[in-house]
mmCIF file of C-alpha atoms in Angstrom:
data_model
loop_
_atom_site.group_PDB
_atom_site.id
_atom_site.type_symbol
_atom_site.label_atom_id
_atom_site.label_comp_id
_atom_site.label_asym_id
_atom_site.label_seq_id
_atom_site.Cartn_x
_atom_site.Cartn_y
_atom_site.Cartn_z
ATOM 1 C CA MET S 920 -21.471 25.810 -20.651
ATOM 2 C CA SER S 921 -19.202 26.961 -23.452
ATOM 3 C CA TYR S 922 -19.638 25.834 -27.019
ATOM 4 C CA SER S 923 -17.139 25.698 -29.806
ATOM 5 C CA LYS S 924 -17.993 26.891 -33.322
ATOM 6 C CA GLY S 925 -20.025 24.224 -34.961
ATOM 7 C CA ASP S 926 -21.116 22.552 -31.782
ATOM 8 C CA VAL S 927 -24.907 21.674 -31.533
ATOM 9 C CA ARG S 928 -26.592 23.453 -28.808
ATOM 10 C CA TRP S 929 -28.560 20.634 -27.472
ATOM 11 C CA SER S 930 -31.827 21.257 -25.628
ATOM 12 C CA PRO S 931 -34.877 19.065 -25.027
ATOM 13 C CA ALA S 932 -36.641 20.741 -27.967
ATOM 14 C CA VAL S 933 -33.704 20.275 -30.300
ATOM 15 C CA ALA S 934 -33.073 16.734 -29.228
ATOM 16 C CA ALA S 935 -36.848 15.913 -29.864
ATOM 17 C CA ASP S 936 -36.666 17.511 -33.168
ATOM 18 C CA ALA S 937 -33.625 15.580 -34.334
ATOM 19 C CA LEU S 938 -35.121 12.364 -32.927
ATOM 20 C CA ALA S 939 -38.223 12.897 -35.049
ATOM 21 C CA ARG S 940 -36.175 13.752 -38.205
ATOM 22 C CA THR S 941 -33.876 10.879 -37.771
ATOM 23 C CA ALA S 942 -36.824 8.481 -37.451
ATOM 24 C CA VAL S 943 -38.401 9.768 -40.565
ATOM 25 C CA ALA S 944 -35.040 9.656 -42.355
ATOM 26 C CA GLY S 945 -34.784 5.937 -41.364
ATOM 27 C CA VAL S 946 -38.280 5.201 -42.542
ATOM 28 C CA MET S 947 -37.583 7.026 -45.873
ATOM 29 C CA ALA S 948 -34.330 5.298 -46.421
ATOM 30 C CA GLY S 949 -35.875 1.932 -45.718
ATOM 31 C CA LEU S 950 -38.880 2.538 -48.030
ATOM 32 C CA MET S 951 -36.916 4.083 -50.884
ATOM 33 C CA GLY S 952 -33.679 2.231 -50.706
ATOM 34 C CA VAL S 953 -31.527 5.291 -50.073
ATOM 35 C CA GLY S 954 -29.119 5.894 -47.268
ATOM 36 C CA GLY S 955 -30.274 8.088 -44.528
ATOM 37 C CA GLY S 956 -27.367 10.488 -45.096
ATOM 38 C CA ILE S 957 -29.167 12.107 -47.972
ATOM 39 C CA VAL S 958 -31.769 13.348 -45.508
ATOM 40 C CA LEU S 959 -29.540 13.710 -42.409
ATOM 41 C CA GLY S 960 -26.875 15.731 -44.055
ATOM 42 C CA PRO S 961 -28.911 18.807 -44.562
ATOM 43 C CA MET S 962 -30.575 18.292 -41.250
ATOM 44 C CA MET S 963 -27.120 18.384 -39.547
ATOM 45 C CA LEU S 964 -26.270 21.546 -41.311
ATOM 46 C CA GLN S 965 -29.517 23.092 -40.158
ATOM 47 C CA LEU S 966 -28.661 22.118 -36.564
ATOM 48 C CA GLY S 967 -25.580 24.267 -36.992
ATOM 49 C CA MET S 968 -22.924 21.557 -37.518
ATOM 50 C CA LEU S 969 -19.806 22.525 -39.508
ATOM 51 C CA PRO S 970 -20.075 21.299 -43.088
ATOM 52 C CA GLN S 971 -16.890 19.152 -42.549
ATOM 53 C CA VAL S 972 -18.498 17.385 -39.586
ATOM 54 C CA SER S 973 -21.796 16.877 -41.449
ATOM 55 C CA SER S 974 -19.953 15.589 -44.487
ATOM 56 C CA ALA S 975 -17.915 13.077 -42.604
ATOM 57 C CA THR S 976 -20.879 11.771 -40.561
ATOM 58 C CA THR S 977 -22.895 11.456 -43.767
ATOM 59 C CA ALA S 978 -19.953 9.628 -45.400
ATOM 60 C CA LEU S 979 -19.801 7.203 -42.462
ATOM 61 C CA MET S 980 -23.519 6.477 -42.712
ATOM 62 C CA VAL S 981 -23.237 5.812 -46.362
ATOM 63 C CA LEU S 982 -20.310 3.565 -45.970
ATOM 64 C CA LEU S 983 -22.198 1.510 -43.315
ATOM 65 C CA THR S 984 -25.362 1.347 -45.323
ATOM 66 C CA SER S 985 -23.691 0.390 -48.607
ATOM 67 C CA SER S 986 -21.290 -2.066 -46.988
ATOM 68 C CA CYS S 987 -24.277 -3.912 -45.380
ATOM 69 C CA ALA S 988 -26.242 -3.945 -48.608
ATOM 70 C CA ALA S 989 -23.138 -5.089 -50.557
ATOM 71 C CA PHE S 990 -22.586 -7.874 -48.019
ATOM 72 C CA GLY S 991 -26.243 -8.975 -48.310
ATOM 73 C CA PHE S 992 -26.069 -9.089 -52.179
ATOM 74 C CA VAL S 993 -22.800 -11.047 -52.154
ATOM 75 C CA SER S 994 -23.859 -13.488 -49.349
ATOM 76 C CA SER S 995 -27.255 -14.255 -51.128
ATOM 77 C CA GLY S 996 -25.422 -14.856 -54.393
ATOM 78 C CA VAL S 997 -27.135 -11.942 -56.230
ATOM 79 C CA ALA S 998 -23.901 -10.152 -56.865
ATOM 80 C CA PRO S 999 -20.963 -12.286 -57.902
ATOM 81 C CA LEU S 1000 -17.798 -11.970 -55.748
ATOM 82 C CA SER S 1001 -15.657 -11.555 -58.896
ATOM 83 C CA TYR S 1002 -17.520 -8.441 -59.641
ATOM 84 C CA ALA S 1003 -18.182 -7.083 -56.104
ATOM 85 C CA VAL S 1004 -14.514 -7.068 -54.962
ATOM 86 C CA PRO S 1005 -13.034 -5.000 -57.810
ATOM 87 C CA LEU S 1006 -16.059 -2.627 -58.001
ATOM 88 C CA GLY S 1007 -16.037 -2.232 -54.151
ATOM 89 C CA ALA S 1008 -12.148 -1.462 -54.250
ATOM 90 C CA LEU S 1009 -12.704 1.082 -57.098
ATOM 91 C CA THR S 1010 -15.504 2.731 -55.067
ATOM 92 C CA LEU S 1011 -13.412 2.799 -51.917
ATOM 93 C CA GLY S 1012 -10.404 4.280 -53.760
ATOM 94 C CA GLY S 1013 -12.589 6.847 -55.709
ATOM 95 C CA GLY S 1014 -14.139 7.819 -52.396
ATOM 96 C CA PHE S 1015 -10.710 8.282 -50.761
ATOM 97 C CA LEU S 1016 -9.280 10.297 -53.747
ATOM 98 C CA GLY S 1017 -12.431 12.513 -53.755
ATOM 99 C CA LYS S 1018 -12.119 13.132 -50.073
ATOM 100 C CA GLN S 1019 -8.509 14.109 -50.401
ATOM 101 C CA LEU S 1020 -9.036 16.384 -53.387
ATOM 102 C CA PHE S 1021 -12.014 18.001 -51.733
ATOM 103 C CA SER S 1022 -10.137 18.599 -48.579
ATOM 104 C CA LYS S 1023 -7.407 20.234 -50.473
ATOM 105 C CA LEU S 1024 -9.875 22.555 -52.236
ATOM 106 C CA VAL S 1025 -11.523 23.504 -48.939
ATOM 107 C CA LYS S 1026 -8.193 24.422 -47.366
ATOM 108 C CA GLN S 1027 -6.906 26.182 -50.360
ATOM 109 C CA TYR S 1028 -9.992 28.341 -50.876
ATOM 110 C CA ARG S 1029 -10.933 28.542 -47.193
ATOM 111 C CA CYS S 1030 -14.520 28.022 -48.198
ATOM 112 C CA ALA S 1031 -16.263 25.291 -46.273
ATOM 113 C CA SER S 1032 -19.539 26.046 -48.110
ATOM 114 C CA LEU S 1033 -18.118 24.063 -51.058
ATOM 115 C CA ILE S 1034 -19.104 20.918 -49.078
ATOM 116 C CA THR S 1035 -22.653 22.249 -48.683
ATOM 117 C CA LEU S 1036 -22.792 23.105 -52.463
ATOM 118 C CA LEU S 1037 -21.426 19.699 -53.442
ATOM 119 C CA LEU S 1038 -24.076 17.993 -51.129
ATOM 120 C CA GLY S 1039 -26.821 20.092 -52.728
ATOM 121 C CA GLY S 1040 -25.590 19.492 -56.216
ATOM 122 C CA LEU S 1041 -25.473 15.669 -55.674
ATOM 123 C CA ILE S 1042 -29.090 15.673 -54.179
ATOM 124 C CA ALA S 1043 -30.140 17.802 -57.172
ATOM 125 C CA ALA S 1044 -28.444 15.333 -59.617
ATOM 126 C CA SER S 1045 -30.041 12.384 -57.902
ATOM 127 C CA VAL S 1046 -33.453 13.931 -58.259
ATOM 128 C CA VAL S 1047 -32.930 14.595 -61.954
ATOM 129 C CA ALA S 1048 -31.534 10.969 -62.513
ATOM 130 C CA VAL S 1049 -34.489 9.396 -60.799
ATOM 131 C CA ALA S 1050 -37.005 11.516 -62.840
ATOM 132 C CA VAL S 1051 -35.183 10.645 -66.130
ATOM 133 C CA ALA S 1052 -34.879 6.923 -65.260
ATOM 134 C CA GLY S 1053 -38.552 6.927 -64.262
ATOM 135 C CA THR S 1054 -39.599 8.643 -67.491
ATOM 136 C CA LEU S 1055 -37.590 6.306 -69.667
ATOM 137 C CA ASP S 1056 -39.098 3.382 -67.837
ATOM 138 C CA MET S 1057 -42.587 4.613 -68.391
ATOM 139 C CA LEU S 1058 -42.076 5.415 -72.058
ATOM 140 C CA ALA S 1059 -40.577 1.893 -72.628
ATOM 141 C CA ARG S 1060 -43.633 0.455 -70.942
ATOM 142 C CA VAL S 1061 -45.987 2.511 -73.199
ATOM 143 C CA GLU S 1062 -44.115 1.415 -76.229
ATOM 144 C CA ALA S 1063 -44.410 -2.229 -75.072
ATOM 145 C CA GLY S 1064 -48.203 -1.731 -75.190
ATOM 146 C CA GLN S 1065 -49.070 -1.288 -71.522
ATOM 147 C CA PRO S 1066 -51.959 1.021 -70.980
ATOM 148 C CA LEU S 1067 -51.058 4.271 -69.426
ATOM 149 C CA ARG S 1068 -53.542 4.017 -66.523
ATOM 150 C CA HIS S 1069 -52.021 0.756 -65.603
ATOM 151 C CA ILE S 1070 -48.562 2.181 -65.582
ATOM 152 C CA LEU S 1071 -49.498 5.071 -63.379
ATOM 153 C CA THR S 1072 -51.396 3.089 -60.738
ATOM 154 C CA PHE S 1073 -49.771 1.954 -57.655
ATOM 155 C CA GLN S 1074 -48.662 -1.659 -57.778
ATOM 156 C CA HIS S 1075 -48.426 -4.146 -54.890
ATOM 157 C CA LEU S 1076 -45.212 -3.511 -52.891
ATOM 158 C CA CYS S 1077 -44.271 -7.209 -52.752
ATOM 159 C CA ALA S 1078 -45.093 -8.013 -56.348
ATOM 160 C CA ALA S 1079 -42.183 -9.567 -58.332
#
């Protein structure tokens, strides 16, 4: 069988590895409230997929996950439709413009690794943002008088 550049060379071992990783990614996504693309994007690159294919697949996963979440919030009344529609339209437009700009840069510089660098940069920025938000939340709770040992203990998952 002949393969093109960027094709995944599937074998039973590669398929089993991909299945295990996607299962873990799904559990992580469900537990942490993030899209599976943040885990699956690097995995697809490790499998040998072209960065363009990995990026497009990740973008589709993000679109589906966020659309389902947005529909859930709007249908339950948590997010007012008057906010959801304009913000959804801006997000869709921004994503489209970003995709067009990035495609132009990759073609201009003939450097597909820009996609990998962007993906890594976004993941790193997300890690920093979560750490900063957690630290600020903890400091606000300390200032509100909560004991540090109470703040640092695990709480019930279903507690309001």
